[in-house]
Short mmCIF file of C-alpha atoms and ligand atoms in Angstrom, two decimals:
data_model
loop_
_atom_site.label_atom_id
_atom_site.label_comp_id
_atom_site.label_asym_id
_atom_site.label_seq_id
_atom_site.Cartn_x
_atom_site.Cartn_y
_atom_site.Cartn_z
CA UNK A 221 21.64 -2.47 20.07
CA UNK A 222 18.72 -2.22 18.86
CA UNK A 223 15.28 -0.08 19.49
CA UNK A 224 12.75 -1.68 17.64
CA UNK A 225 9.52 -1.97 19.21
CA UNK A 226 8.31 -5.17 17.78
CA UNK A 227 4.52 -4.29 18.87
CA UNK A 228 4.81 -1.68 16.27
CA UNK A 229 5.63 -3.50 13.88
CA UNK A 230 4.50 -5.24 10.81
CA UNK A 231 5.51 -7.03 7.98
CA UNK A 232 4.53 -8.83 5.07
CA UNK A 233 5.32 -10.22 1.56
CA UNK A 234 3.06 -11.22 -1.24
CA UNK A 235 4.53 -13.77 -3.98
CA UNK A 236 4.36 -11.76 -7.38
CA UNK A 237 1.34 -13.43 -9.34
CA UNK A 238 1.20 -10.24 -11.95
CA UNK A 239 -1.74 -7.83 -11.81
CA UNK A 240 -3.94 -8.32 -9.18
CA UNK A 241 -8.09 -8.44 -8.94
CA UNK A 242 -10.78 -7.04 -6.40
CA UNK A 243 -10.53 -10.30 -4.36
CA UNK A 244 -6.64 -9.65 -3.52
CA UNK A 245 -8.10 -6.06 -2.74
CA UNK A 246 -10.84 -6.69 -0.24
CA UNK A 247 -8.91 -9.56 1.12
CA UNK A 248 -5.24 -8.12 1.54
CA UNK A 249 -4.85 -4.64 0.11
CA UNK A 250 -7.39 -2.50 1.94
CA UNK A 251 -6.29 -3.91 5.18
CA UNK A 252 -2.52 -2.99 4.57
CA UNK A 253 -3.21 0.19 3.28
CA UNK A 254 -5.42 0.18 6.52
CA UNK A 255 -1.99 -0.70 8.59
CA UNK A 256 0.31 1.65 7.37
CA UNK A 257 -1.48 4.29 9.28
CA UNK A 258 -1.32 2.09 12.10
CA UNK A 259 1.79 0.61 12.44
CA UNK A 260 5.47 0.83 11.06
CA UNK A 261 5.01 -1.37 7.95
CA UNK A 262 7.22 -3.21 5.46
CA UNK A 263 5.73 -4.87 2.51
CA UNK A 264 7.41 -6.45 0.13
CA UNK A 265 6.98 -8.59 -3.27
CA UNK A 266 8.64 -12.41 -2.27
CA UNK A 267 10.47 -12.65 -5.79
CA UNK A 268 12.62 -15.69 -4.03
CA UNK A 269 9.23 -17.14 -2.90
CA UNK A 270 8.29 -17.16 -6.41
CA UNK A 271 11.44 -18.83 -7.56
CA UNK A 272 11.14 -21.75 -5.16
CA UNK A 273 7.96 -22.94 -7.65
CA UNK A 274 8.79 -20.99 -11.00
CA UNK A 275 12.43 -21.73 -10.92
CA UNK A 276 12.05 -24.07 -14.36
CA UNK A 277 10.67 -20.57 -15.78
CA UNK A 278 11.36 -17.59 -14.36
CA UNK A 279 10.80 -15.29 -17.03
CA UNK A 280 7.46 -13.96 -16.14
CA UNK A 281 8.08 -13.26 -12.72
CA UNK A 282 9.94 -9.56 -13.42
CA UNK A 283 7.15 -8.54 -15.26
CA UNK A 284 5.00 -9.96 -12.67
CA UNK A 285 6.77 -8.12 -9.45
CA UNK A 286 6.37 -4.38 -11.61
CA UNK A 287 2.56 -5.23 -12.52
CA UNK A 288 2.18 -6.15 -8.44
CA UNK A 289 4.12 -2.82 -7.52
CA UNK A 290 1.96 -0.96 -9.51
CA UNK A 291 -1.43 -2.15 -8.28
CA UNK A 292 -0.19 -1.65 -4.66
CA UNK A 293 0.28 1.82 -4.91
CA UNK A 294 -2.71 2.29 -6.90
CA UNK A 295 -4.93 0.27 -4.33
CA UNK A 296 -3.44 3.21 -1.78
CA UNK A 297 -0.11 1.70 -0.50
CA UNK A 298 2.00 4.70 0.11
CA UNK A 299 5.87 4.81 0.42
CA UNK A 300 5.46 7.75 2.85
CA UNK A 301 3.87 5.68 5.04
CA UNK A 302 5.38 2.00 4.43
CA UNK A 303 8.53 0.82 3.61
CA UNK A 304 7.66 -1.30 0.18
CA UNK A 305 10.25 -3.31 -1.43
CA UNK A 306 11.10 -5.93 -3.42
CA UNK A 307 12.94 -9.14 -1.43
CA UNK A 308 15.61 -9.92 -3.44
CA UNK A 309 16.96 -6.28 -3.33
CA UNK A 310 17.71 -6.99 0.31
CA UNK A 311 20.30 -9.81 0.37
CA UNK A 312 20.40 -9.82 3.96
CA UNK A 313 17.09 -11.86 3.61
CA UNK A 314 19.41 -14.57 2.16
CA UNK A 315 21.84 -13.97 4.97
CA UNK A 316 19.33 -14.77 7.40
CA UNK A 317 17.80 -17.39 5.73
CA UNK A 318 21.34 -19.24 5.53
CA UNK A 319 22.10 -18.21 9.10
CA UNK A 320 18.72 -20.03 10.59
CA UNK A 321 19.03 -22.94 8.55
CA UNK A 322 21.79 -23.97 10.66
CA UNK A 323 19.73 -24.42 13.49
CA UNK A 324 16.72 -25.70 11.83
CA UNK A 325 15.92 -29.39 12.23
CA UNK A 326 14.94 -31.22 8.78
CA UNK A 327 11.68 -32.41 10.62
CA UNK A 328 10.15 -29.17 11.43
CA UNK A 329 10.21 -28.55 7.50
CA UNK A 330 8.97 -31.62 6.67
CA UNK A 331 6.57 -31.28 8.80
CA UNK A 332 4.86 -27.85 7.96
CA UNK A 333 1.10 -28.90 6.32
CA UNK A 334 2.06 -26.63 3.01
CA UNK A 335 4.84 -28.73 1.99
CA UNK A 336 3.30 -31.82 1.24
CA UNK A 337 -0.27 -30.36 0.17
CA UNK A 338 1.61 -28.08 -2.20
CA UNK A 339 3.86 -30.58 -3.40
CA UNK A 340 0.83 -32.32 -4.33
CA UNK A 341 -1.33 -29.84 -5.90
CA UNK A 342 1.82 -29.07 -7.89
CA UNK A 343 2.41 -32.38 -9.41
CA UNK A 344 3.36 -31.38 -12.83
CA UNK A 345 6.39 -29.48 -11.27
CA UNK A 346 9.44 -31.46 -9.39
CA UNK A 347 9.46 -29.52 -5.99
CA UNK A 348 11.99 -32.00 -4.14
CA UNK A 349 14.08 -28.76 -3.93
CA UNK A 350 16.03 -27.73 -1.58
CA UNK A 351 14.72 -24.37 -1.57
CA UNK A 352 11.66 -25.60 -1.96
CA UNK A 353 11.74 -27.42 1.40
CA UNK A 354 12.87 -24.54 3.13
CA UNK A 355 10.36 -21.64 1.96
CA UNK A 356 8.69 -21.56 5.09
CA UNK A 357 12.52 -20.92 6.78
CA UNK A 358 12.81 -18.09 4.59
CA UNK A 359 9.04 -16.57 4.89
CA UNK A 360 10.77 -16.69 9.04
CA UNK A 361 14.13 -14.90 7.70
CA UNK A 362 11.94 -12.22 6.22
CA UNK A 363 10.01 -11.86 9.00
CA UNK A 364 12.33 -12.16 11.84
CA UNK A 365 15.34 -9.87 9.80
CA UNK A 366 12.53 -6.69 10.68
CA UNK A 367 11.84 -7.91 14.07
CA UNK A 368 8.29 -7.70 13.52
CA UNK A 369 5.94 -8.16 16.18
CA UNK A 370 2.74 -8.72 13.59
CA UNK A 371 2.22 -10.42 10.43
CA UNK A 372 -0.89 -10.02 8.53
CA UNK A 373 -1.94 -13.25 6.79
CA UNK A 374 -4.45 -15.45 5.60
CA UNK A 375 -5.46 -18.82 7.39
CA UNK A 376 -3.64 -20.52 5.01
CA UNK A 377 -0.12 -19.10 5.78
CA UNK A 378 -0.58 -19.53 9.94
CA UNK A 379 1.19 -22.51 10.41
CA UNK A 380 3.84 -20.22 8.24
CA UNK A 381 4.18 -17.98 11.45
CA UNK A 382 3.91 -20.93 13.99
CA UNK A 383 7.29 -22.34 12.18
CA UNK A 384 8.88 -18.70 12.49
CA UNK A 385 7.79 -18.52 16.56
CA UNK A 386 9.84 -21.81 17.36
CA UNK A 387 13.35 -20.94 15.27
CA UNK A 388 12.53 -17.59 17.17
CA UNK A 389 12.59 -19.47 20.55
CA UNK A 390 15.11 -21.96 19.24
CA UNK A 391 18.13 -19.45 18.09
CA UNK A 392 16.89 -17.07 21.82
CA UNK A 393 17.16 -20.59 23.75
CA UNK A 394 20.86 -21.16 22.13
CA UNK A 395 22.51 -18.16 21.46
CA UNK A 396 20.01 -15.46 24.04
CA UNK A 397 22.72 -16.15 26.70
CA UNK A 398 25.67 -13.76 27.09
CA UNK A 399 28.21 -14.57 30.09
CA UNK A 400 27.29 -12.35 32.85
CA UNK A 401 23.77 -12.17 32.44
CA UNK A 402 22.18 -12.62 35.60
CA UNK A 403 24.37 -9.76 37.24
CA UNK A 404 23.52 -7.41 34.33
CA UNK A 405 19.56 -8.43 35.03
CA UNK A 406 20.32 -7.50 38.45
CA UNK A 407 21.93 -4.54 37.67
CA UNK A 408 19.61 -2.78 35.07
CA UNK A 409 16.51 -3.70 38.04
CA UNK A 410 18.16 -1.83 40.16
CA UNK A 411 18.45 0.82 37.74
CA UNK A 412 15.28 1.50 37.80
CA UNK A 413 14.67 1.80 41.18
CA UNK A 414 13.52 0.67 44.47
CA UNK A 415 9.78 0.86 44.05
CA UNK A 416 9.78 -0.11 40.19
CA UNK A 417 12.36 -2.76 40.75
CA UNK A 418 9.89 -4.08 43.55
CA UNK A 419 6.83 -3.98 40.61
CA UNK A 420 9.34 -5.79 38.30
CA UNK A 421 9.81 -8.30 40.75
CA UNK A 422 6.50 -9.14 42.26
CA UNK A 423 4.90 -9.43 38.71
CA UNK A 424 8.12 -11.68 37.67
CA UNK A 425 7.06 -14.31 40.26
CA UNK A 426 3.55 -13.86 39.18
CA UNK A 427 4.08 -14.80 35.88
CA UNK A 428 7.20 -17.41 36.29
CA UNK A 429 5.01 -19.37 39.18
CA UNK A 430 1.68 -18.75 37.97
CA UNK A 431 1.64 -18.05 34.18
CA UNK A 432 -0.32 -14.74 34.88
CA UNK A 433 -0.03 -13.18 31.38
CA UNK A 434 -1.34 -10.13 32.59
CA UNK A 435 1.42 -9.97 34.91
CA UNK A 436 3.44 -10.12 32.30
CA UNK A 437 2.13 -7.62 30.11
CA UNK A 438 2.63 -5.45 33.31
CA UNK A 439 5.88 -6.06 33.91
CA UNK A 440 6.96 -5.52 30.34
CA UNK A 441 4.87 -2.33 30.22
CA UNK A 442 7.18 -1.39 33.21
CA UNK A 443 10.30 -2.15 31.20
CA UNK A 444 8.84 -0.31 28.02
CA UNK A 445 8.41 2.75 30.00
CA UNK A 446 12.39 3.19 31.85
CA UNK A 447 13.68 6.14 30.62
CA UNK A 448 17.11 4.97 32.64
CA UNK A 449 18.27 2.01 31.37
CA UNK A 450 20.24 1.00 28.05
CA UNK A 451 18.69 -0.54 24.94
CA UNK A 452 20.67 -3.13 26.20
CA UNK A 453 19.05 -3.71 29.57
CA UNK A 454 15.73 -3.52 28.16
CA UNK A 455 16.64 -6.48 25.87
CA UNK A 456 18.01 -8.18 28.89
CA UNK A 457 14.99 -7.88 30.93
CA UNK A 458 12.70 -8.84 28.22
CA UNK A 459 14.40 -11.83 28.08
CA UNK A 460 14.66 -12.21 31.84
CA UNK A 461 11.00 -12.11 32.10
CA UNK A 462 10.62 -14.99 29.56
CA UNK A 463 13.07 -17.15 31.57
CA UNK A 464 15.35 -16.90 28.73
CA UNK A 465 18.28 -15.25 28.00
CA UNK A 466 18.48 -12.07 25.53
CA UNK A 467 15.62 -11.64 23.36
CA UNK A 468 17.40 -11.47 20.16
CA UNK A 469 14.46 -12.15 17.79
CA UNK A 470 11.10 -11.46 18.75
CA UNK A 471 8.47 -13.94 18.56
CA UNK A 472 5.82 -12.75 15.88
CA UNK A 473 2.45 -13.03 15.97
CA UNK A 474 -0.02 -13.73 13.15
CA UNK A 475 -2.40 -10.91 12.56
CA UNK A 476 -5.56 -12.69 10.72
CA UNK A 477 -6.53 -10.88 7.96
CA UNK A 478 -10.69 -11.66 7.55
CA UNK A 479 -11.19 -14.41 5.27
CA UNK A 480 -12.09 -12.35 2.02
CA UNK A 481 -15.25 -13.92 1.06
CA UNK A 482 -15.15 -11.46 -2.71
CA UNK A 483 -17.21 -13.65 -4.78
CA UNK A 484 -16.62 -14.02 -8.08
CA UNK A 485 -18.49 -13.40 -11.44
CA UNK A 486 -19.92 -17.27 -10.89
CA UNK A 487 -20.73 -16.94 -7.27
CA UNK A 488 -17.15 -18.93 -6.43
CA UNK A 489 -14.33 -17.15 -4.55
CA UNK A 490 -12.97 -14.68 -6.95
CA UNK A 491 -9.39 -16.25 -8.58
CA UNK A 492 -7.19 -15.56 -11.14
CA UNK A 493 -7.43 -19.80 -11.81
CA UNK A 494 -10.95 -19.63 -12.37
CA UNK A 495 -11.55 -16.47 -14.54
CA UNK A 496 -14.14 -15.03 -12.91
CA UNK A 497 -12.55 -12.17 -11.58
CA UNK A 498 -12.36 -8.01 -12.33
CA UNK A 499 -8.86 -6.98 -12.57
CA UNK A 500 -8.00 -3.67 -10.45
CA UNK A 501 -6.94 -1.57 -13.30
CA UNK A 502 -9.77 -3.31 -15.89
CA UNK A 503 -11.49 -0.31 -17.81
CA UNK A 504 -14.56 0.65 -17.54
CA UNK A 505 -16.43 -0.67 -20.31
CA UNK A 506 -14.86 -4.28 -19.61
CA UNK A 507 -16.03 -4.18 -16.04
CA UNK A 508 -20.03 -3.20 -17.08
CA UNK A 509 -19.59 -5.66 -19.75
CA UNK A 510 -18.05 -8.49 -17.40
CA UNK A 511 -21.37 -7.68 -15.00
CA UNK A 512 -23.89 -7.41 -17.29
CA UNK A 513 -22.55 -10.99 -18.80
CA UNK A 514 -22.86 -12.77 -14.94
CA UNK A 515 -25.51 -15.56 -14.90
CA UNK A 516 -28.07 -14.76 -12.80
CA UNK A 517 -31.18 -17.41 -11.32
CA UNK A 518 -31.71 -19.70 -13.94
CA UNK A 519 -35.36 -19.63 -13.14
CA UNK A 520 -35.56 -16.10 -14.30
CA UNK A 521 -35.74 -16.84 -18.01
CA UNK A 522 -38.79 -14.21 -18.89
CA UNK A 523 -38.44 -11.05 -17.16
CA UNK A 524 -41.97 -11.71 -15.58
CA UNK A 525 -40.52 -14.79 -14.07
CA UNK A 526 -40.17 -14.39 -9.92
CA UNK A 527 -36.24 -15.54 -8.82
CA UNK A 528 -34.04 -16.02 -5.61
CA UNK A 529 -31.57 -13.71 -4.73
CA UNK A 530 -30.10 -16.95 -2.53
CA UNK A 531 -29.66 -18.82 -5.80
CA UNK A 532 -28.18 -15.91 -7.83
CA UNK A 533 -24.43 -14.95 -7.79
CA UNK A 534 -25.25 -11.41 -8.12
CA UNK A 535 -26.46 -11.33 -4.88
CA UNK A 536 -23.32 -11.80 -2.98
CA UNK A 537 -22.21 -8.36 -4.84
CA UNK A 538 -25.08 -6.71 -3.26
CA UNK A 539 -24.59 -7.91 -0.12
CA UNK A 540 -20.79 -6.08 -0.32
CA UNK A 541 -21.49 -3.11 -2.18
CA UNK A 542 -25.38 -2.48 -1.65
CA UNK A 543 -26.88 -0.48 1.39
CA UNK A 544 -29.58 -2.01 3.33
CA UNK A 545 -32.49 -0.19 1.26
CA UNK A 546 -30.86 -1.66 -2.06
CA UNK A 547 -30.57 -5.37 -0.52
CA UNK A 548 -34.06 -4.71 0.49
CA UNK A 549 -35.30 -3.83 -2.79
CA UNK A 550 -33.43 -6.47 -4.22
CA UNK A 551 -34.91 -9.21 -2.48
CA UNK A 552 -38.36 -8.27 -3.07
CA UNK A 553 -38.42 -7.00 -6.59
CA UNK A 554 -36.45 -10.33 -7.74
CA UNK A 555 -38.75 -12.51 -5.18
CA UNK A 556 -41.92 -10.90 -7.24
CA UNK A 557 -40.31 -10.04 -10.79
CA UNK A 558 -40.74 -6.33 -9.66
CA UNK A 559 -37.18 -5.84 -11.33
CA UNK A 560 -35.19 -6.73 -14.01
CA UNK A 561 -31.70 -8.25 -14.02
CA UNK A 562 -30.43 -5.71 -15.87
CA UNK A 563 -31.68 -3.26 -13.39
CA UNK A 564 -30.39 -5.23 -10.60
CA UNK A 565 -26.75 -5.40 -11.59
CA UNK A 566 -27.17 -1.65 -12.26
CA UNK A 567 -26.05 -0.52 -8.46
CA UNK A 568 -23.43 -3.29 -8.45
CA UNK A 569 -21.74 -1.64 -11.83
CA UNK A 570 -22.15 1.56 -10.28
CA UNK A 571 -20.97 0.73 -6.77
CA UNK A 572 -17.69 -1.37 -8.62
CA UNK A 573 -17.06 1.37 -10.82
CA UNK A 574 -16.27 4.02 -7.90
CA UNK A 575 -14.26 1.30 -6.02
CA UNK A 576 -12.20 1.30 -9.03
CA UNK A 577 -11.98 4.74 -10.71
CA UNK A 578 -9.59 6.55 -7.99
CA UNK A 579 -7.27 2.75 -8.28
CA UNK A 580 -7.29 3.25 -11.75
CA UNK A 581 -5.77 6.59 -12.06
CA UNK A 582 -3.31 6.00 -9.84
CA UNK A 583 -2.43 2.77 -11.56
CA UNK A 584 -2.34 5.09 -14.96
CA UNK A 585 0.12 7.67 -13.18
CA UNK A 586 2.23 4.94 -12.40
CA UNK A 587 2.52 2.97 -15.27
CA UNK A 588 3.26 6.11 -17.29
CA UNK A 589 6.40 6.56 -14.97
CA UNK A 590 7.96 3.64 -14.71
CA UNK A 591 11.29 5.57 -13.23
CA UNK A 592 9.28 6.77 -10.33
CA UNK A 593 7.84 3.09 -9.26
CA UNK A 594 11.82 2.24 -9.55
CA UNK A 595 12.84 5.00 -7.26
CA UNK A 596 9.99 4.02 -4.69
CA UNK A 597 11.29 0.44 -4.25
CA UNK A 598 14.90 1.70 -4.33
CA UNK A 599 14.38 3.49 -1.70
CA UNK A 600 12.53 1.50 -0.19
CA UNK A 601 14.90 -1.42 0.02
CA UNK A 602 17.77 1.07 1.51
CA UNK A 603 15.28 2.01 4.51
CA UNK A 604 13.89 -1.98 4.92
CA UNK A 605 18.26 -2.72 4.43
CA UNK A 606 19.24 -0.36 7.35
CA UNK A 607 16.57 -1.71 9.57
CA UNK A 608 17.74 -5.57 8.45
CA UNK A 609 21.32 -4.90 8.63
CA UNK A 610 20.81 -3.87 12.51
CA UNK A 611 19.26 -6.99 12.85
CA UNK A 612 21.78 -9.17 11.52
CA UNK A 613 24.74 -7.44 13.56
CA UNK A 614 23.50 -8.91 16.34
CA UNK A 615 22.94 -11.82 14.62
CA UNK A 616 26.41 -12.35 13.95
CA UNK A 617 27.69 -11.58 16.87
CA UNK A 618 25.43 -13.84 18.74
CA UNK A 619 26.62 -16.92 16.79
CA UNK A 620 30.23 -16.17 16.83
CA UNK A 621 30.67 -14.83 13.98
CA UNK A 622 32.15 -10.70 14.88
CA UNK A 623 35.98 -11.13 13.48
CA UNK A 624 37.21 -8.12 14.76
N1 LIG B 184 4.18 -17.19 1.82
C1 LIG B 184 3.40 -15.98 1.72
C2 LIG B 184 2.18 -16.25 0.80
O1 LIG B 184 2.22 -17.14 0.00
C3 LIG B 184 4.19 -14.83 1.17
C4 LIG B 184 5.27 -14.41 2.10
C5 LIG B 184 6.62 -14.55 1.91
C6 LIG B 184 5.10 -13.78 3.37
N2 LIG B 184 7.30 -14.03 2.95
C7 LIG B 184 6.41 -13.56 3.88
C8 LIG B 184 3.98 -13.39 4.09
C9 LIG B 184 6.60 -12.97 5.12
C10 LIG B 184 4.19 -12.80 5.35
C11 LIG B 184 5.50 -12.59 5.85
O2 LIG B 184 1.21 -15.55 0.90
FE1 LIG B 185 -30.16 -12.07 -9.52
FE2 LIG B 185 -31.03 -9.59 -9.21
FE3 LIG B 185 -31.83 -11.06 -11.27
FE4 LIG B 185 -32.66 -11.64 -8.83
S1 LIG B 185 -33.08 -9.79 -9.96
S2 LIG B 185 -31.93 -13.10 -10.34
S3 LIG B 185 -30.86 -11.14 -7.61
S4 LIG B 185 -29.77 -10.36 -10.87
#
């Protein structure tokens, strides 16, 4: 039985696109590296995700998951605080995956917005795959084999986490029940005594007749806290509450990571597809060069000419790296040709250069010990495989499938 606290817990995957740039950084990185102080993490690359597009080609994508494990830990991931690991070292992903897509109907795949809109933007690749069709099934394998209560993600992969809530609530509704139930709810109430069990009940009603949440969350808070009942009961009541059965899997919820609005060397979002971005292990004399290079407001062509910050995609870089006295200066001195381009990319340079310098040495460290970024994700797949292998035990047994 298990003792997860799914509140706790978080997990994500990132497909392995090779090295990654200061958009993936201010959009994803810095908030996981945020997270792992905060909750019980597991990150890991989605090599299988990969395949499900790359499949006629698949020869870039080792090369790809190393150059991703390296900029992790250099961005700050740490395998002292989260579990990082790579997805197809943990088969039981697979397991899952095969296990859910039994009870998955064809039409909720079909249906997910990314199937068609990728299928589309990916036109010069035949993605009427199988495994193509069911990559959001196996984004809710890897999420649901951790019991995760949190996922971080980007708009974009929302309806991702939607899909994983109903199998969640589809495989609880069919396989939650165990024969005996209500007695064993009755039971474990009792358990916990006359005045809690009274607490339990009252705020039970309040939520099954009413929908008061916050009855809920009290009851559950209640159920959190007994010290004298099993694992097992705990499970039970959980699922009680719900009007279920056992809560085997644990809904997830998205955790919304803040659009990343890192502009780019041309003002546009900062992409790999659009080479406009700085790379997170880039050296130093690429980066000032890269800066100094960005177009600036066209109507600047002397230096005595006045410009507009607004109309300049240097701006946007002050506006994430610059203090308020900077910005200030910046607006005026451009507004009356007080300063120089030059001069105004200066802070930006500066300000991108210490962002980078501590990622960079830890991206050298790493990349001159290639065994030691092998033994992290090792290990790391042996601590994500005990967690997952908990997880599908009770799997198993739930769907019939314990020969013992
Ligand atoms: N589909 C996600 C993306 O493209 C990557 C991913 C795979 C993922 N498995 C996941 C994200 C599990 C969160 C949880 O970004
Ligand atoms: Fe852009 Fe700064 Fe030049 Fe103004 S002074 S055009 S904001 S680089």
């Amino acid at each position: 039985m298990s003792s997860v606290v799914s509140s706790q817990r978080v997990v994500s995957g990132m497909r392995a696109t090779g090295r990654l740039h200061l958009g993936h950084y201010h959009g994803v990185l810095k908030n996981w590296v945020q997270l792992q102080h905060e909750y019980e993490c597991f990150f890991f690359v989605a090599d299988w995700h990969g395949l499900t597009t790359e499949y006629a080609d698949p020869r870039e994508i080792e090369q790809n998951v190393w150059e991703m494990v390296i900029d992790w830990l250099a961005a700050g991931l740490n395998p002292g605080s989260a579990t990082l690991f790579i997805q197809s070292q943990v088969p039981e992903h697979a397991e899952l995956h095969l296990l859910l897509s039994m009870i998955t109907p064809l039409g909720w795949l079909e249906r997910v917005p990314t199937y068609k809109d990728q299928q589309e933007k990916l036109r010069d690749r035949d993605l009427d795959t199988y495994g193509f069709l069911g990559y959001p099934l196996l984004q809710s394998a890897d999420i649901l084999l951790y019991r995760a209560g949190w996922v971080p993600v980007g708009q974009d992969q929302v309806a991702h986490v939607e899909i994983t809530r109903e199998i969640a609530r589809r495989f609880n509704h069919l396989y939650g029940y165990e024969p005996g139930f209500e007695e064993a709810v009755e039971q474990a109430i009792r358990k916990m005594g006359k005045k809690q069990a009274r607490i339990y009940r009252d705020n039970r009603r309040k939520y099954q007749e009413q929908g008061d949440e916050s009855a809920l969350e009290t009851a559950r808070a209640l159920v959190q806290d007994q010290q004298n009942i099993t694992l097992g009961d705990r499970e039970r009541l959980f699922g009680d509450l719900e009007g279920g059965g056992k809560v085997i899997l644990p809904e997830p919820q998205p955790l919304l990571t803040p659009a990343s609005r890192m502009p780019g060397l041309d003002g546009e979002k900062m992409s790999k597809s659009y080479g406009n971005f700085i790379g997170l292990r880039e050296e130093p004399d690429d980066v000032d060069h890269k800066i100094r290079r960005m177009p600036t407001d066209p109507k600047r062509v002397r230096r005595t000419d006045p410009g507009e910050p607004e109309d300049c995609p240097v701006w946007p870089l002050h506006q994430i790296y610059s203090d308020e006295r900077t910005q200030e200066w910046v607006q005026e001195g451009c507004r009356n040709a007080g300063i120089g381009c030059v001069e105004c990319k200066k802070p930006v340079i500066d300000a991108i250069q210490a962002e980078l310098d501590p990622i960079r040495k830890r991206a050298d460290e790493h990349m001159r010990n290639p065994d030691l970024v092998r033994t992290i994700v090792a290990d790391g797949a042996e601590e994500a495989r005990e967690n997952a292998r908990d997880t599908l035990e009770e799997v198993r047994e739930a769907m019939g499938l314990k020969y013992r």
